[in-house]
Coordinates of C-alpha atoms in Angstrom, one line a residue:
X1459 CA 23.9 19.1 -9.5
X1460 CA 21.1 18.5 -8.2
X1461 CA 20.2 15.1 -10.5
X1462 CA 21.5 13.4 -13.8
X1463 CA 19.9 11.1 -16.8
X1464 CA 22.5 9.7 -19.0
X1465 CA 21.9 7.6 -21.5
X1466 CA 24.2 5.1 -23.8
X1467 CA 21.7 5.5 -26.7
X1468 CA 21.7 9.5 -28.1
X1469 CA 18.6 11.0 -27.8
X1470 CA 16.5 13.8 -29.4
X1471 CA 17.6 16.8 -27.8
X1472 CA 15.0 18.1 -25.0
X1473 CA 13.6 15.1 -24.1
X1474 CA 15.9 14.1 -21.0
X1475 CA 15.2 17.7 -20.2
X1476 CA 12.1 17.4 -20.4
X1477 CA 11.4 14.2 -17.9
X1478 CA 14.2 16.0 -15.1
X1479 CA 11.5 19.0 -15.7
X1480 CA 8.7 16.0 -14.2
X1481 CA 10.3 16.3 -11.4
X1482 CA 9.2 19.1 -10.0
X1483 CA 4.7 19.9 -9.6
X1484 CA 6.3 23.8 -9.8
X1485 CA 9.3 25.4 -10.7
X1486 CA 11.0 23.3 -12.3
X1487 CA 15.2 24.2 -11.8
X1488 CA 17.0 24.5 -15.1
X1489 CA 18.4 21.6 -17.2
X1490 CA 21.8 21.1 -19.1
X1491 CA 22.3 19.2 -21.8
X1492 CA 25.1 17.2 -23.5
X1493 CA 25.0 15.1 -26.1
X1494 CA 28.1 13.0 -28.2
X1495 CA 28.9 9.3 -29.4
X1496 CA 29.2 8.7 -26.3
X1497 CA 25.0 8.9 -25.8
X1498 CA 23.6 12.1 -23.8
X1499 CA 23.6 13.8 -20.8
X1500 CA 21.3 16.1 -18.5
X1501 CA 22.3 17.7 -15.2
X1502 CA 19.7 19.6 -13.4
X1503 CA 21.0 23.0 -12.0
X1504 CA 22.7 22.3 -8.1
X1505 CA 21.3 23.9 -5.4
X1506 CA 25.2 24.6 -3.7
X1507 CA 27.9 26.0 -5.7
X1508 CA 30.7 25.0 -7.1
X1509 CA 29.4 21.7 -8.8
X1510 CA 28.9 22.8 -12.3
X1511 CA 29.2 20.7 -14.7
X1512 CA 32.7 20.2 -15.9
X1513 CA 33.4 19.4 -20.0
X1514 CA 36.8 19.1 -21.3
X1515 CA 38.0 17.8 -24.8
X1516 CA 38.6 14.4 -22.9
X1517 CA 35.9 14.2 -19.9
X1518 CA 32.5 15.6 -18.6
X1519 CA 32.4 15.6 -14.8
X1520 CA 28.5 15.4 -12.7
X1521 CA 28.7 16.3 -9.4
X1522 CA 25.1 15.5 -7.7
X1523 CA 24.6 17.0 -3.7
X1524 CA 26.6 18.9 -2.2
X1525 CA 30.2 16.6 -0.7
X1526 CA 32.6 17.8 2.0
X1527 CA 36.0 17.6 -0.4
X1528 CA 39.1 16.2 2.7
X1529 CA 42.0 16.6 0.1
X1530 CA 41.0 20.5 -0.2
X1531 CA 38.9 23.0 0.9
X1532 CA 35.7 24.1 0.3
X1533 CA 35.9 27.8 0.0
X1534 CA 34.3 27.3 -2.9
X1535 CA 31.3 26.4 -1.3
X1536 CA 30.7 30.8 -1.2
X1537 CA 32.7 31.7 -3.7
X1538 CA 32.0 33.2 -7.5
X1539 CA 33.5 30.3 -9.3
X1540 CA 30.9 27.5 -9.8
X1541 CA 33.0 25.0 -10.8
X1542 CA 36.0 24.7 -8.7
X1543 CA 34.7 21.9 -6.8
X1544 CA 33.4 20.1 -9.0
X1545 CA 37.7 20.7 -11.3
X1546 CA 39.0 19.8 -8.0
X1547 CA 37.3 16.2 -7.6
X1548 CA 38.2 15.5 -11.3
X1549 CA 41.5 16.4 -11.3
X1550 CA 42.3 14.5 -7.6
X1551 CA 40.7 11.9 -10.0
X1552 CA 42.8 12.0 -12.8
X1553 CA 46.3 12.0 -10.6
X1554 CA 44.6 8.8 -9.1
X1555 CA 45.1 9.7 -5.7
X1556 CA 41.5 9.8 -4.5
X1557 CA 40.9 7.7 -1.7
X1558 CA 36.7 8.0 -2.4
X1559 CA 36.3 7.0 1.4
X1560 CA 38.3 9.1 3.0
X1561 CA 38.3 12.4 -0.1
X1562 CA 34.5 12.8 0.1
X1563 CA 32.3 12.9 2.9
X1564 CA 28.9 13.2 3.4
X1565 CA 26.3 13.1 0.4
X1566 CA 27.4 12.7 -2.9
X1567 CA 27.0 11.2 -6.5
X1568 CA 30.1 11.6 -9.3
X1569 CA 29.8 10.3 -12.5
X1570 CA 33.0 11.8 -15.2
X1571 CA 32.2 10.6 -19.4
X1572 CA 35.7 9.6 -20.7
X1573 CA 34.4 11.1 -23.8
X1574 CA 37.4 9.4 -25.8
X1575 CA 37.6 5.9 -25.2
X1576 CA 33.5 6.3 -24.3
X1577 CA 34.1 5.2 -20.4
X1578 CA 31.5 6.0 -18.0
X1579 CA 32.7 5.4 -14.3
X1580 CA 29.4 6.2 -11.5
X1581 CA 30.0 6.8 -7.8
X1582 CA 28.7 6.1 -4.9
X1583 CA 28.2 7.0 -1.9
X1584 CA 29.7 5.3 1.6
X1585 CA 25.6 4.4 2.0
X1586 CA 24.4 5.6 -1.2
X1587 CA 22.3 8.5 0.6
X1588 CA 21.7 9.0 -2.5
X1589 CA 21.0 6.3 -5.2
X1590 CA 21.7 6.1 -8.1
X1591 CA 19.5 3.5 -10.7
X1592 CA 20.4 1.5 -13.5
X1593 CA 19.2 0.3 -16.6
X1594 CA 21.1 -1.9 -18.4
X1595 CA 19.5 -4.0 -21.9
X1596 CA 21.9 -4.3 -24.9
X1597 CA 22.8 -2.4 -26.6
X1598 CA 21.8 0.7 -24.1
X1599 CA 22.3 1.5 -20.4
X1600 CA 20.8 4.1 -19.0
X1601 CA 22.2 5.8 -15.5
X1602 CA 19.9 8.5 -12.7
X1603 CA 19.2 9.6 -9.6
X1604 CA 15.5 9.3 -9.8
X1605 CA 14.0 6.9 -10.6
X1606 CA 10.5 8.1 -11.7
X1607 CA 12.7 10.5 -14.6
X1608 CA 14.8 7.8 -15.4
X1609 CA 11.7 4.9 -16.3
X1610 CA 10.3 7.8 -17.8
X1611 CA 13.3 8.4 -20.3
X1612 CA 13.5 5.0 -20.9
X1613 CA 10.4 4.6 -21.9
X1614 CA 9.5 2.6 -19.1
X1615 CA 7.0 4.5 -16.7
X1616 CA 4.5 2.1 -16.9
X1617 CA 6.9 -1.4 -16.3
X1618 CA 5.6 -1.0 -13.0
X1619 CA 6.6 -3.8 -10.5
X1620 CA 4.1 -5.4 -9.0
X1621 CA 6.4 -7.4 -6.8
X1622 CA 8.3 -4.0 -5.4
X1623 CA 4.8 -2.1 -5.1
X1624 CA 3.3 -4.5 -2.6
X1625 CA 6.4 -4.9 -0.5
X1626 CA 6.5 -0.2 0.1
X1627 CA 3.2 -0.5 0.7
X1628 CA 3.6 -3.0 3.5
X1629 CA 6.8 -2.2 4.6
X1630 CA 7.5 1.5 3.9
X1631 CA 10.7 0.7 1.3
X1632 CA 11.7 -1.4 -1.8
X1633 CA 13.7 -3.7 -0.6
X1634 CA 17.4 -3.7 -2.5
X1635 CA 18.3 -3.5 -5.0
X1636 CA 14.9 -3.6 -6.2
X1637 CA 13.0 -0.4 -7.8
X1638 CA 9.0 0.1 -8.4
X1639 CA 10.0 -0.8 -11.5
X1640 CA 10.9 -4.0 -14.0
X1641 CA 13.3 -3.1 -15.3
X1642 CA 15.6 -0.3 -13.2
X1643 CA 18.0 -1.8 -10.6
X1644 CA 19.8 0.3 -7.7
X1645 CA 23.2 0.6 -8.2
X1646 CA 25.4 -0.9 -5.1
X1647 CA 26.9 1.9 -2.2
X1648 CA 31.2 3.0 -1.8
X1649 CA 31.1 1.3 -5.4
X1650 CA 33.2 2.6 -8.4
X1651 CA 30.6 1.5 -10.8
X1652 CA 32.5 1.8 -14.9
X1653 CA 30.9 0.8 -17.7
X1654 CA 32.4 0.9 -21.5
X1655 CA 30.5 1.8 -24.5
X1656 CA 31.8 -0.2 -27.5
X1657 CA 30.4 -0.5 -30.5
X1658 CA 26.8 0.5 -29.5
X1659 CA 26.6 -1.9 -27.1
X1660 CA 26.9 -0.8 -23.4
X1661 CA 29.4 -3.7 -22.2
X1662 CA 30.0 -3.6 -17.8
X1663 CA 33.3 -2.8 -17.2
X1664 CA 33.2 -3.9 -13.8
X1665 CA 32.2 -2.8 -10.5
X1666 CA 34.5 -2.0 -7.3
X1667 CA 33.7 -1.8 -4.1
X1668 CA 36.0 0.5 -2.0
X1669 CA 34.5 0.0 1.7
X1670 CA 32.2 -1.4 3.2
X1671 CA 30.6 -2.3 6.7
X1672 CA 32.3 -4.2 8.2
X1673 CA 32.3 -5.5 11.6
X1674 CA 35.7 -4.3 12.6
X1675 CA 37.3 -3.5 16.3
X1676 CA 39.7 -0.4 15.1
X1677 CA 38.8 0.8 18.5
X1678 CA 39.8 -0.4 21.7
X1679 CA 36.8 1.2 23.7
X1680 CA 33.7 2.8 23.7
X1681 CA 36.1 6.3 24.8
X1682 CA 37.9 6.4 21.7
X1683 CA 35.3 5.5 19.4
X1684 CA 33.0 8.7 21.2
X1685 CA 36.6 11.1 21.4
X1686 CA 36.6 9.8 16.9
X1687 CA 33.5 10.6 16.2
X1688 CA 33.2 14.3 17.5
X1689 CA 36.9 15.0 16.1
X1690 CA 35.4 13.9 12.5
X1691 CA 31.8 16.1 12.9
X1692 CA 33.4 19.0 14.8
X1693 CA 35.7 19.0 11.2
X1694 CA 32.9 17.9 9.4
X1695 CA 31.2 21.7 10.7
X1696 CA 34.0 23.4 10.5
X1697 CA 35.0 22.4 7.3
X1698 CA 31.3 23.5 5.5
X1699 CA 31.5 26.4 7.4
X1700 CA 34.8 27.7 7.2
X1701 CA 33.9 30.8 4.4
X1702 CA 30.1 30.9 5.4
X1703 CA 28.8 33.4 7.2
X1704 CA 24.6 32.7 7.2
X1705 CA 23.3 29.5 8.1
X1706 CA 19.9 27.8 9.6
X1707 CA 19.5 24.3 11.5
X1708 CA 16.2 23.2 12.1
X1709 CA 15.5 22.5 15.7
X1710 CA 13.7 20.4 17.9
X1711 CA 12.5 19.0 21.4
X1712 CA 14.9 16.6 21.3
X1713 CA 18.9 16.2 22.0
X1714 CA 20.4 16.1 18.9
X1715 CA 19.8 19.4 16.9
X1716 CA 20.3 20.7 20.0
X1717 CA 24.1 19.1 20.1
X1718 CA 24.0 20.4 16.6
X1719 CA 23.1 24.5 17.9
X1720 CA 26.0 23.9 20.1
X1721 CA 28.6 22.1 17.8
X1722 CA 27.6 25.3 14.8
X1723 CA 30.3 28.4 14.9
X1724 CA 28.4 31.3 17.3
X1725 CA 31.0 33.0 14.8
X1726 CA 27.5 32.5 12.1
X1727 CA 24.8 34.8 12.0
X1728 CA 22.2 31.4 13.1
X1729 CA 18.0 30.6 12.3
X1730 CA 16.5 28.0 14.0
X1731 CA 13.4 26.8 12.3
X1732 CA 10.6 24.0 13.3
X1733 CA 7.6 23.3 11.5
X1734 CA 4.9 22.0 13.2
X1735 CA 1.0 22.9 14.2
X1736 CA 0.3 24.5 16.6
X1737 CA 2.6 26.2 19.3
X1738 CA 3.1 22.4 21.2
X1739 CA 5.3 21.3 23.9
X1740 CA 8.0 20.7 21.1
X1741 CA 8.2 23.9 20.0
X1742 CA 8.3 25.5 23.8
X1743 CA 12.3 23.3 23.8
X1744 CA 13.1 24.2 20.5
X1745 CA 12.2 27.7 21.6
X1746 CA 14.6 27.9 25.2
X1747 CA 17.2 25.5 23.0
X1748 CA 17.5 28.1 20.1
X1749 CA 18.0 30.9 23.1
X1750 CA 20.5 28.8 24.8
X1751 CA 22.7 29.2 21.4
X1752 CA 21.9 32.6 20.6
X1753 CA 20.0 31.9 17.6
X1754 CA 17.6 33.7 16.1
X1755 CA 14.4 31.1 17.2
X1756 CA 11.2 30.5 13.8
X1757 CA 8.5 28.2 14.2
X1758 CA 5.2 27.9 11.3
X1759 CA 2.8 26.0 11.8
X1760 CA 1.5 24.0 9.0
X1761 CA -2.2 23.0 8.0
X1762 CA -3.4 20.2 10.4
X1763 CA -3.9 18.3 6.1
X1764 CA -1.5 19.3 5.0
X1765 CA 0.7 16.1 4.3
X1766 CA -2.3 15.3 2.2
X1767 CA -2.0 18.4 0.6
X1768 CA 1.6 18.0 0.0
X1769 CA 1.1 14.5 -2.0
X1770 CA 1.8 15.0 -5.7
X1771 CA 4.3 16.9 -4.7
X1772 CA 5.8 15.8 -2.8
X1773 CA 5.1 11.9 -4.4
X1774 CA 6.9 13.0 -7.9
X1775 CA 10.1 14.9 -5.4
X1776 CA 10.7 11.2 -3.7
X1777 CA 9.5 9.2 -6.4
X1778 CA 8.0 6.1 -6.4
X1779 CA 8.7 3.3 -3.9
X1780 CA 10.2 5.9 -1.5
X1781 CA 7.4 8.0 1.7
X1782 CA 6.3 11.4 -0.1
X1783 CA 5.0 12.0 3.9
X1784 CA 9.0 12.6 5.0
X1785 CA 8.9 16.3 2.7
X1786 CA 8.6 18.0 5.9
X1787 CA 10.4 21.3 4.9
X1788 CA 8.6 21.2 1.2
X1789 CA 6.0 24.6 0.9
X1790 CA 7.7 26.1 3.9
X1791 CA 11.5 26.5 2.2
X1792 CA 9.9 29.4 -0.5
X1793 CA 8.0 30.7 3.0
X1794 CA 11.6 31.1 4.6
X1795 CA 13.6 31.8 1.9
X1796 CA 15.7 28.2 2.5
X1797 CA 17.3 28.9 -0.5
X1798 CA 19.1 31.5 0.1
X1799 CA 21.0 30.0 3.2
X1800 CA 24.7 29.1 2.6
X1801 CA 23.9 26.1 4.2
X1802 CA 20.7 24.3 6.2
X1803 CA 21.7 21.7 8.9
X1804 CA 20.0 19.0 9.5
X1805 CA 20.0 16.1 12.0
X1806 CA 18.6 13.3 10.5
X1807 CA 20.2 9.7 10.9
X1808 CA 21.6 9.7 14.0
X1809 CA 19.0 7.9 15.8
X1810 CA 19.9 5.1 12.6
X1811 CA 23.6 4.9 12.8
X1812 CA 24.9 6.1 16.0
X1813 CA 21.7 4.7 18.5
X1814 CA 21.7 1.4 17.0
X1815 CA 16.9 2.5 16.8
X1816 CA 17.2 -0.5 14.4
X1817 CA 18.5 -3.0 16.5
X1818 CA 16.3 -5.5 17.8
X1819 CA 15.4 -4.8 21.7
X1820 CA 13.1 -6.1 23.8
X1821 CA 9.0 -5.3 22.9
X1822 CA 8.2 -3.4 26.7
X1823 CA 12.4 -1.3 25.2
X1824 CA 9.2 0.2 22.9
X1825 CA 6.7 0.5 24.9
X1826 CA 7.6 1.5 27.8
X1827 CA 10.5 4.0 26.5
X1828 CA 12.3 4.8 30.4
X1829 CA 13.3 1.5 30.4
X1830 CA 16.8 1.1 29.7
X1831 CA 17.4 -1.5 25.7
X1832 CA 19.7 -4.8 25.0
X1833 CA 19.8 -6.1 22.2
X1834 CA 18.0 -9.0 21.2
X1835 CA 20.2 -12.3 19.5
X1836 CA 17.9 -13.4 16.4
X1837 CA 16.1 -11.3 13.6
X1838 CA 13.0 -11.3 12.0
X1839 CA 13.5 -9.5 9.1
X1840 CA 13.3 -12.8 7.2
X1841 CA 9.3 -14.4 8.1
X1842 CA 7.4 -14.4 5.9
X1843 CA 5.5 -11.7 4.5
X1844 CA 1.6 -11.6 4.8
X1845 CA -1.8 -9.8 4.2
X1846 CA -4.7 -11.0 3.2
X1847 CA -4.7 -8.1 0.6
X1848 CA -2.3 -9.0 -2.2
X1849 CA -2.1 -11.9 -4.3
X1850 CA 0.5 -14.7 -2.9
X1851 CA 2.6 -15.2 -5.1
X1852 CA 3.3 -11.8 -5.1
X1853 CA 4.1 -11.9 -1.1
X1854 CA 6.5 -14.8 -2.1
X1855 CA 8.6 -13.2 -4.5
X1856 CA 9.7 -10.0 -2.0
X1857 CA 9.5 -12.5 0.9
X1858 CA 12.3 -13.5 -0.9
X1859 CA 14.0 -10.5 -1.8
X1860 CA 14.2 -9.5 1.7
X1861 CA 15.2 -13.1 2.4
X1862 CA 18.4 -11.9 0.0
X1863 CA 18.9 -9.0 1.1
X1864 CA 19.0 -10.5 4.7
X1865 CA 21.5 -12.8 3.7
X1866 CA 23.6 -10.6 1.0
X1867 CA 23.8 -8.1 5.2
X1868 CA 24.7 -11.0 7.4
X1869 CA 27.5 -11.6 5.5
X1870 CA 29.8 -9.0 6.0
X1871 CA 27.4 -8.3 9.9
X1872 CA 26.5 -10.8 10.5
X1873 CA 26.4 -9.8 14.8
X1874 CA 24.3 -7.1 13.5
X1875 CA 22.6 -8.2 10.0
X1876 CA 18.8 -7.9 11.6
X1877 CA 19.7 -3.9 12.6
X1878 CA 21.5 -3.7 9.0
X1879 CA 19.2 -4.9 6.8
X1880 CA 17.7 -1.5 7.2
X1881 CA 20.5 0.8 6.8
X1882 CA 22.9 -1.1 4.1
X1883 CA 22.2 0.3 1.2
X1884 CA 20.4 3.8 2.7
X1885 CA 17.9 2.8 0.2
X1886 CA 16.6 1.0 3.3
X1887 CA 15.6 3.5 6.3
X1888 CA 12.0 4.7 5.7
X1889 CA 12.8 8.3 6.3
X1890 CA 15.4 8.5 3.7
X1891 CA 13.5 10.8 1.3
X1892 CA 14.1 13.4 4.0
X1893 CA 17.3 13.9 2.7
X1894 CA 15.8 13.7 -1.4
X1895 CA 13.3 16.6 -1.1
X1896 CA 15.9 18.2 0.6
X1897 CA 18.8 18.4 -1.4
X1898 CA 16.0 19.7 -4.8
X1899 CA 15.2 22.3 -2.8
X1900 CA 18.6 23.9 -1.0
X1901 CA 21.9 23.8 0.8
X1902 CA 21.4 20.1 3.1
X1903 CA 23.5 19.3 5.5
X1904 CA 23.2 16.9 7.1
X1905 CA 26.4 16.3 9.9
X1906 CA 25.4 12.6 10.5
X1907 CA 25.7 11.6 7.5
X1908 CA 29.5 12.8 7.7
X1909 CA 31.8 10.2 6.8
X1910 CA 33.2 9.8 10.8
X1911 CA 29.7 9.4 11.8
X1912 CA 28.9 6.4 8.8
X1913 CA 32.2 5.0 9.9
X1914 CA 32.4 4.9 13.4
X1915 CA 29.0 2.9 13.3
X1916 CA 29.8 0.6 11.6
X1917 CA 32.9 -0.1 13.4
X1918 CA 30.6 -0.2 17.4
X1919 CA 29.1 -3.1 18.8
X1920 CA 25.4 -2.9 19.2
X1921 CA 25.5 -2.4 22.7
X1922 CA 28.1 1.0 22.6
X1923 CA 25.3 2.1 21.5
X1924 CA 21.6 1.7 23.0
X1925 CA 20.6 3.6 25.5
X1926 CA 22.8 7.1 24.3
X1927 CA 26.0 5.1 25.0
X1928 CA 27.7 6.1 22.1
X1929 CA 25.8 9.2 21.7
X1930 CA 26.7 10.8 25.4
X1931 CA 30.7 9.8 25.6
X1932 CA 30.7 11.6 22.2
X1933 CA 28.9 14.6 22.8
X1934 CA 28.2 15.3 26.5
X1935 CA 30.2 18.7 26.1
X1936 CA 27.6 19.7 23.8
X1937 CA 25.1 19.4 25.9
X1938 CA 26.3 20.6 29.2
X1939 CA 24.5 23.8 28.7
X1940 CA 21.2 22.5 28.3
X1941 CA 21.6 19.4 30.4
X1942 CA 18.9 20.7 32.4
X1943 CA 16.5 21.5 29.8
X1944 CA 14.0 18.5 29.3
X1945 CA 14.0 16.4 26.2
X1946 CA 10.4 16.6 24.7
X1947 CA 10.0 13.2 26.1
X1948 CA 10.0 13.6 29.3
X1949 CA 14.5 12.9 30.3
X1950 CA 16.9 15.0 30.3
X1951 CA 19.7 14.7 27.4
X1952 CA 22.0 15.0 29.2
X1953 CA 22.1 12.1 31.7
X1954 CA 21.9 9.3 30.9
X1955 CA 19.0 6.1 32.0
X1956 CA 19.4 4.5 35.1
X1957 CA 19.8 8.9 36.2
X1958 CA 17.2 9.7 34.4
X1959 CA 14.6 6.6 35.3
X1960 CA 12.9 8.1 37.8
X1961 CA 11.6 11.2 35.9
X1962 CA 11.0 9.5 33.1
X1963 CA 9.5 7.5 35.1
X1964 CA 7.1 10.3 35.9
X1965 CA 6.5 12.0 33.6
X1966 CA 5.8 8.8 31.0
X1967 CA 3.2 7.6 33.5
X1968 CA 1.4 10.2 33.2
X1969 CA 1.1 11.8 29.4
X1970 CA 0.2 8.2 29.3
X1971 CA -2.6 8.7 31.8
X1972 CA -3.6 12.1 30.3
X1973 CA -4.6 10.8 26.9
X1974 CA -6.5 7.2 28.1
X1975 CA -7.9 9.9 30.1
X1976 CA -8.2 12.3 27.1
X1977 CA -7.4 15.6 29.3
X1978 CA -4.5 15.8 26.2
X1979 CA -7.1 17.1 23.9
X1980 CA -4.0 19.3 21.4
X1981 CA -1.6 17.5 19.7
X1982 CA 2.3 17.3 21.1
X1983 CA 4.2 15.6 18.3
X1984 CA 6.1 16.8 15.3
X1985 CA 5.0 15.7 12.3
X1986 CA 1.6 15.4 10.9
X1987 CA -1.1 13.9 13.2
X1988 CA -2.1 11.6 10.8
X1989 CA -5.4 10.0 13.2
X1990 CA -7.2 13.4 13.2
X1991 CA -5.6 13.5 9.5
X1992 CA -8.0 9.4 8.3
X1993 CA -10.8 11.8 10.1
X1994 CA -11.4 14.6 7.9
X1995 CA -13.4 14.7 4.8
X1996 CA -10.4 15.4 3.3
X1997 CA -9.4 12.4 3.6
X1998 CA -12.3 10.6 2.7
X1999 CA -12.9 12.2 -0.4
X2000 CA -9.0 10.9 -1.6
X2001 CA -9.4 7.4 -0.9
X2002 CA -12.5 7.7 -3.5
X2003 CA -10.6 9.8 -6.4
X2004 CA -8.9 7.0 -6.7
X2005 CA -10.8 4.5 -9.3
X2006 CA -9.4 1.1 -10.2
X2007 CA -9.8 1.4 -13.4
X2008 CA -6.9 3.8 -13.7
X2009 CA -5.1 1.5 -12.1
X2010 CA -2.7 -1.0 -15.0
X2011 CA -1.8 -3.0 -12.4
X2012 CA -4.0 -6.4 -11.8
X2013 CA -2.8 -6.9 -8.5
X2014 CA -2.8 -2.9 -6.9
X2015 CA -6.7 -2.8 -8.7
X2016 CA -7.5 -5.4 -6.9
X2017 CA -7.0 -4.7 -3.9
X2018 CA -8.1 -0.5 -3.9
X2019 CA -11.2 -2.8 -5.3
X2020 CA -11.8 -4.8 -2.1
X2021 CA -11.3 -0.8 -0.3
X2022 CA -8.3 -1.9 1.2
X2023 CA -7.7 2.1 1.2
X2024 CA -10.2 1.8 4.1
X2025 CA -8.5 -1.6 5.8
X2026 CA -8.8 -1.7 9.0
X2027 CA -5.5 -4.4 8.6
X2028 CA -3.3 -1.7 7.4
X2029 CA -1.6 1.4 9.2
X2030 CA -2.5 4.7 7.7
X2031 CA 0.7 4.9 7.2
X2032 CA 0.3 1.7 5.2
X2033 CA -2.5 3.7 3.7
X2034 CA -0.8 6.3 3.0
X2035 CA 1.9 4.7 1.1
X2036 CA -0.8 3.4 -1.3
X2037 CA -2.7 6.3 -1.7
X2038 CA 0.8 7.7 -2.9
X2039 CA 1.5 4.7 -4.9
X2040 CA -2.0 4.9 -6.8
X2041 CA -1.6 8.6 -7.5
X2042 CA 2.1 8.3 -9.0
X2043 CA 0.5 4.5 -11.6
X2044 CA -2.1 7.2 -12.0
X2045 CA 0.1 9.8 -13.1
X2046 CA 2.4 7.7 -15.5
X2047 CA -0.7 6.0 -17.5
X2048 CA -2.4 10.0 -17.9
X2049 CA 0.4 12.1 -18.0
X2050 CA -1.3 15.1 -17.4
X2051 CA -1.8 17.5 -14.1
X2052 CA -5.4 15.8 -12.1
X2053 CA -7.1 17.1 -9.7
X2054 CA -4.5 17.1 -6.6
X2055 CA -2.2 19.3 -8.2
X2056 CA -5.1 22.5 -7.3
X2057 CA -6.0 20.9 -4.0
X2058 CA -2.5 21.0 -3.2
X2059 CA -1.4 24.8 -4.6
X2060 CA -5.2 25.5 -2.9
X2061 CA -3.4 24.4 0.4
X2062 CA 0.2 25.9 -0.1

């Protein structure tokens, strides 16, 4: 299913449905409710075939997302039995034979309610790609997969956590396990959360991790890890596409999407989509990759202010404390009928998991992309958080939370805590809201979220992943066909950094000179041109529309009154975070559609 809300307290019919429908600004999807002496449950329809809820006399089972089964075939993904996948998972669980770390792959949440014993079991995926949020106050337990919907169901829609909002504005995420709301916490990744409801009280029975990304060394050498990674992703794709005939993928001028394009079976009808501001260098390369893989190339173009116009709809879709700006397919999903494809593949988190994007590296290597990378010792995650816009007590609290999270991660991964601070769980990854949006709109499959990618990433030292060593060792065969086609950043992805160095440095230097001399006028990026957005009259209007008196939080009200939305000390992205936060806080207060929504509808 797409989302669920569970309450151990029985609620009036339609109450939970109202909250799940509020996730969508337009075209809410159908919601089904269940009620009993164990409480109330609402589930919105799934984009994935085969994962409808299953109810028997003894159990209720809900599957969120589209997990790929390894203990059973996945032909139900294109079948006529809309409960086949859920039935298989529930039966496997009842037999006591399930290994959650091996039997399911990709993003998922499983909720099982034993109606006779009043035991509620919630299982999260390896990295908590799909988060679960928890409200627990005796005698009430409530769980949900959308933080704002859960807050609304519990009457907490204005009970925001100011420290969390400051954290989000400054760091793009809310530090685990906190959320945008004071009384709501994130559940844990790769964990069975088991609750027993007894005599009106919701008792937390146990929390059992079934996997952790501890620093181990199961691979003797890089080649062995690369082989396990390649075999794992090939198997994942084959399991997904076994019964399919027509799929799509997101394509770009990079290396992850060209690997994916080469891995997808040629027997499929394949469409390659890219969304740009205009036909740029990125788009021209993507067209050549699509041609090499014999797929149909479908470019589309957005208004240069698209990412401003989608703020209301995208913010509601991904939820408070998650960046709306990564809802890249929103608006295009309807135009291209993405929900009609049997699968839409993406290549997200490859950089994160397989190339150690979040590792601590020399600053020069970040600026001069042609230089080699190596891991630096130490960490910077626990440094005091500073900002002149927000009260000192809130900054101290954010610092405390970040240090607390760092120490928990470092207990599992002492050598790579700086990197895994931003990975464990995946709610710490700023772009993960891309998945939150996509999975609610169409059948999204992110290949690099397969369990093999996660486990190989956890098992490999950072030095194996930097400079794309692991990636090249695993996927060189799939880069062969496009080995002489430049990456959008000016290198040849099929070759290591030392082969690319002369070419990459020359192209980088030429482009940088053209930029400084203002000879390159057309924006060449993949996503929003935030400089153009921030310089537009519409951005100014959006900022001026935020009224401090409409913000119920003292720190937020004071910051906006002091001109934080135009503060040069904040980056453009931080100001976008602030604008998103103001919209959601004001929406929670008013419970009515604002002029924002009218602007969004006109734009889309």
